[in-house]
Short mmCIF file of C-alpha atoms in Angstrom, two decimals:
data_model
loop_
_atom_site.label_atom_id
_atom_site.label_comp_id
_atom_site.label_asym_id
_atom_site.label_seq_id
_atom_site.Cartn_x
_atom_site.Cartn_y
_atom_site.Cartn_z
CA UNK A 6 0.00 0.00 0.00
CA UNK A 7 2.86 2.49 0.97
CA UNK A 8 4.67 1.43 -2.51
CA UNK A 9 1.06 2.26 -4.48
CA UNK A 10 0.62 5.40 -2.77
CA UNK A 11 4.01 7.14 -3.28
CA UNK A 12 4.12 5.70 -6.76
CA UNK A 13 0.99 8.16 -7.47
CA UNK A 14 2.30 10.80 -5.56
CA UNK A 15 5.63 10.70 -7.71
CA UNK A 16 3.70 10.80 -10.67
CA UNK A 17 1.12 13.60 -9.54
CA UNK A 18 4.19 15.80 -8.58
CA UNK A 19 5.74 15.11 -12.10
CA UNK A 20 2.55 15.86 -13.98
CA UNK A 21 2.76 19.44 -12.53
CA UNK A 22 3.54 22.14 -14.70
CA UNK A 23 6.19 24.21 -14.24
CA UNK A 24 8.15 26.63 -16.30
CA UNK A 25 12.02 27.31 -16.14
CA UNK A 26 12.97 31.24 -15.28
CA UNK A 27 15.46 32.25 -18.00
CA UNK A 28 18.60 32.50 -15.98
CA UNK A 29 17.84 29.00 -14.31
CA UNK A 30 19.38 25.36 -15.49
CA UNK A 31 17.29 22.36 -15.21
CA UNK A 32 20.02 20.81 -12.58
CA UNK A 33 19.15 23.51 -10.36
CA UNK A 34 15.82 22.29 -9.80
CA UNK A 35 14.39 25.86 -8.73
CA UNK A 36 11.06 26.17 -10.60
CA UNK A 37 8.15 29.07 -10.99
CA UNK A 38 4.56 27.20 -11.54
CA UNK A 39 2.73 28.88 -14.70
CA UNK A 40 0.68 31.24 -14.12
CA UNK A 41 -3.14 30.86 -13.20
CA UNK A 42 -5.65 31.87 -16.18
CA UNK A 43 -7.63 35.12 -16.03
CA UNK A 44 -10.98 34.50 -14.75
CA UNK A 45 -13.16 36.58 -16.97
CA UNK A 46 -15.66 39.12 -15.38
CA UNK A 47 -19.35 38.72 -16.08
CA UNK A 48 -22.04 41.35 -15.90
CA UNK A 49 -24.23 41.28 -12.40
CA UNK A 50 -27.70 42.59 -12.16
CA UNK A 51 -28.42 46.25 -11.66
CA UNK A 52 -30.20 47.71 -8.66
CA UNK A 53 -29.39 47.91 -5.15
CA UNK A 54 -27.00 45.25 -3.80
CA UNK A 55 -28.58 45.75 -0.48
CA UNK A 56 -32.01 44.81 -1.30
CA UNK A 57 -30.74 41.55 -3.72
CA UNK A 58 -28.34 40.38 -0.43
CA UNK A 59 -31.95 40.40 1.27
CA UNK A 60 -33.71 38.71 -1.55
CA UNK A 61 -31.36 35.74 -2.32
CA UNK A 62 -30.49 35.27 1.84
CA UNK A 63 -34.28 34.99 2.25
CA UNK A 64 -34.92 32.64 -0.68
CA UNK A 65 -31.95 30.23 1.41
CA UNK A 66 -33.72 30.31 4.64
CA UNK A 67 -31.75 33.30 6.26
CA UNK A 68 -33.04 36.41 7.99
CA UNK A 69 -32.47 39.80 7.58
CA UNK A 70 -32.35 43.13 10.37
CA UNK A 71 -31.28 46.11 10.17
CA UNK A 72 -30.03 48.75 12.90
CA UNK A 73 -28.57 51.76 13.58
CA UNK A 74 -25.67 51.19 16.51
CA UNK A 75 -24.06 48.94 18.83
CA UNK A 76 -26.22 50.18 21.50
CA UNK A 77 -29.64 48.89 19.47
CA UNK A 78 -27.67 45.39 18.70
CA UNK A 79 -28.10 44.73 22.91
CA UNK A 80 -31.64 45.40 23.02
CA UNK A 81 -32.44 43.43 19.96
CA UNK A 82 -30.16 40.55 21.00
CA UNK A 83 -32.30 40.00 24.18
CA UNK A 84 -35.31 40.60 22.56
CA UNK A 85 -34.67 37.79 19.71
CA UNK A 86 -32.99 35.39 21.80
CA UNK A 87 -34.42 35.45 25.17
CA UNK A 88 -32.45 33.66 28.42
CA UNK A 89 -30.12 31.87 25.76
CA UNK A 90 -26.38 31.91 26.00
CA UNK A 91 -24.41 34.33 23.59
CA UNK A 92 -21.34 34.27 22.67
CA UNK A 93 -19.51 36.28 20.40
CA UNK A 94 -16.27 36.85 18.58
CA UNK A 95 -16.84 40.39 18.12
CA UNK A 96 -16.77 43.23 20.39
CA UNK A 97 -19.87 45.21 18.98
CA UNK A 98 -21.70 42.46 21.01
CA UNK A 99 -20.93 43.99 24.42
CA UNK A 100 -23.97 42.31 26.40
CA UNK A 101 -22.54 38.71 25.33
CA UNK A 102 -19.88 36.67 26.42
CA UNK A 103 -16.49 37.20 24.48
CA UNK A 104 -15.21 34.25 22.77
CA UNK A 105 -12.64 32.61 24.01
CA UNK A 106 -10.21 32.09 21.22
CA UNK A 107 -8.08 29.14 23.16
CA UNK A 108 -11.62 27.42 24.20
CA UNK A 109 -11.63 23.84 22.65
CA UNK A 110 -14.18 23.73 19.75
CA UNK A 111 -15.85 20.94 20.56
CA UNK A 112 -16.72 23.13 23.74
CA UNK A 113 -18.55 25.17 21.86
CA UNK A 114 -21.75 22.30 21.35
CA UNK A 115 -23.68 23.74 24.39
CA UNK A 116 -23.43 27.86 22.92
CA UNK A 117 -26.94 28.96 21.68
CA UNK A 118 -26.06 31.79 19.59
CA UNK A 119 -22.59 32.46 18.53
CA UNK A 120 -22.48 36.20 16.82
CA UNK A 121 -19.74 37.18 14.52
CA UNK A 122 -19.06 39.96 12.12
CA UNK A 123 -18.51 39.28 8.07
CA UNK A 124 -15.83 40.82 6.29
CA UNK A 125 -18.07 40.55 3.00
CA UNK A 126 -21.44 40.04 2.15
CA UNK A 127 -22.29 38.71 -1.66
CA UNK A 128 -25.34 40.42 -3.20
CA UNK A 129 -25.84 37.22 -5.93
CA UNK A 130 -26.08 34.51 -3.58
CA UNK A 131 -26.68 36.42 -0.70
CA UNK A 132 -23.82 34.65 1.46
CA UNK A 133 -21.45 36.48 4.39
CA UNK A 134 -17.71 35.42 3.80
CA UNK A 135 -15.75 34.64 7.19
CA UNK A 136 -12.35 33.72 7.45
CA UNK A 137 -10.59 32.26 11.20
CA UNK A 138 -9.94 36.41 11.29
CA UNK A 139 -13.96 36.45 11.76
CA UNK A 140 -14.80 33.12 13.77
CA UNK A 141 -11.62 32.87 16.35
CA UNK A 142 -12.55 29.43 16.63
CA UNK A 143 -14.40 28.26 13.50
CA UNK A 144 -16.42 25.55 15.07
CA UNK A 145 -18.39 28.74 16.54
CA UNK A 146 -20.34 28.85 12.58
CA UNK A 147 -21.17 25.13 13.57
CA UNK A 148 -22.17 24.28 16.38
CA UNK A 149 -24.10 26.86 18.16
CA UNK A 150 -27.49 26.55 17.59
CA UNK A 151 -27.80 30.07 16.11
CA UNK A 152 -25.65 32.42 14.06
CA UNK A 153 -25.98 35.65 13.99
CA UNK A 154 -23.84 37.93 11.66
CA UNK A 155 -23.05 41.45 11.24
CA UNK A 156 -22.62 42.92 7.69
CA UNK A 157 -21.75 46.26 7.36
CA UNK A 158 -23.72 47.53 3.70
CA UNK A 159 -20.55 49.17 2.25
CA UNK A 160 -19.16 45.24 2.68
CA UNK A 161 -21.27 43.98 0.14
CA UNK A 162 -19.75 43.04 -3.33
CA UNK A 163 -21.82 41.78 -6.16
CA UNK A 164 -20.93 38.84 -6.89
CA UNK A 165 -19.01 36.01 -6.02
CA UNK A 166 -16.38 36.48 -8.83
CA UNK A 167 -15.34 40.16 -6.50
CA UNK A 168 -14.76 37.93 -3.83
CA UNK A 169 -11.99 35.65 -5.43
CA UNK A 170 -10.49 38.74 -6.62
CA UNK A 171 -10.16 40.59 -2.83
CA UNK A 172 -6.95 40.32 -1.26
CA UNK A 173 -8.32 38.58 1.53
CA UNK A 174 -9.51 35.47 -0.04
CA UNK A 175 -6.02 34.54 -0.97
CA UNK A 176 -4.11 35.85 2.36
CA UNK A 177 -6.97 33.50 4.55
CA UNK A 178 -5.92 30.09 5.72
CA UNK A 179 -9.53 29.52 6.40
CA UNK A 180 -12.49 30.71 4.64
CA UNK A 181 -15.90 30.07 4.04
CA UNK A 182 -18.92 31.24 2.23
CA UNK A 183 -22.13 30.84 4.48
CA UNK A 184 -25.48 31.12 2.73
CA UNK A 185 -28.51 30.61 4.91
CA UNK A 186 -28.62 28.27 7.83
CA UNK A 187 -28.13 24.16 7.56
CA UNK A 188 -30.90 22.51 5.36
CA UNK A 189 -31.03 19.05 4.12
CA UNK A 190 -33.66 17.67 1.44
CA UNK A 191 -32.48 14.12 1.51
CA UNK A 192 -35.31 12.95 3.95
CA UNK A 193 -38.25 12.08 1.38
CA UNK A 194 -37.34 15.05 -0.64
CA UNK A 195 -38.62 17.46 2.54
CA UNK A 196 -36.13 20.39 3.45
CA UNK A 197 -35.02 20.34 7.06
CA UNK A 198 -33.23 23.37 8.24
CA UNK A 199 -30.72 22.66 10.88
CA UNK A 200 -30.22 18.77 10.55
CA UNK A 201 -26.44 19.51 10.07
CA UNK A 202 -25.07 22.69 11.51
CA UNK A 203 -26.74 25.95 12.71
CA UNK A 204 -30.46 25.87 13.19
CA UNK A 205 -31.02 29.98 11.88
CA UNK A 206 -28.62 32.26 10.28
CA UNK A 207 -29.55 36.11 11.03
CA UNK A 208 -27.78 38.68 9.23
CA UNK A 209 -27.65 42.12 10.95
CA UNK A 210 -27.05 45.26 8.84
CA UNK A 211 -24.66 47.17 11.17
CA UNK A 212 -21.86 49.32 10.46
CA UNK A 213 -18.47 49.27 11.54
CA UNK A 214 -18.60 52.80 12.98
#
């Protein structure tokens, strides 16, 4: 088995392509990989980027406020989610509990609502894009029972082809796209929401400032 498997490795690694700079001898064996092709850039829709995020994150089971500060984020928090334990990973949260970024993630399966804030929103699917930056531990989008995410407006791109194309995307060592909360149609063709990760996904208009 050991033989078989570095046989295919050896011949994945040789099947890479790689181009020779100009000054450099084969013998040398220092190497530059080609170049990755130009994605192309397509057209998006016109019209508010705001109101299609809200459109396509409804249409995938998410939910959409909007307010004004920090200060309104408290009283709303306790009014949507009631004697349930909050924890968050961002400091605009002030009446949760701050994340603990050494906590063991498997710790995490008793947190109700976990509350995070996006670095980007995408207006054509209308998914938030997190990165380990975002989550501090990133079995907080996971296991709590409820995610809540803020999304500043001026955050939101238009379509996923801006995203690839952000700095960001290629400087994270994790990253994730997350549109709508978990949903499964396997059972009899009947969509369940929350058979496999968070039971709700709320996204909260708030800016940074």
């Amino acid at each position: 088995m050991n033989t078989s498997r570095e046989e295919f490795l050896v011949r994945v690694r040789a099947a890479q392509r790689v181009a020779l700079r100009d000054d450099e001898h084969p013998a040398q064996g220092a190497r530059e990989r080609f170049p990755l092709p130009d994605l192309p850039l397509f057209e998006t829709p016109a019209g508010d980027r705001c109101e299609r995020f809200g459109n396509h994150l409804a249409a995938m089971g998410g939910k959409l406020a909007t307010l004004d500060n920090a200060h309104a984020l408290t009283t709303w928090l306790a009014e949507r989610f009631p004697g349930l334990t909050l924890v968050t990973a961002t400091p605009e949260a002030a009446s949760a509990r701050p994340l603990d970024v050494l906590r063991s993630p498997a710790s995490l399966h008793d947190v109700d609502v976990g509350i995070v804030r996006a670095r980007f929103g995408v207006a054509e699917t209308g998914s938030v894009w997190l990165s380990e930056q975002e989550y501090g531990v990133n079995a907080l989008g996971y296991l709590v029972q409820h995610l809540v995410v803020l999304l500043d407006p001026r955050d939101i791109v238009d379509g996923l082809q801006d995203v690839y194309r952000l700095p960001d995307f290629a400087a994270a060592r994790y990253a994730v796209l997350v549109t709508g909360p978990s949903a499964t149609a396997d059972i009899e063709g009947v969509l369940i929401q929350g058979a496999q990760g968070v039971r709700s996904l709320t996204v909260v208009m708030l800016a940074r400032d």
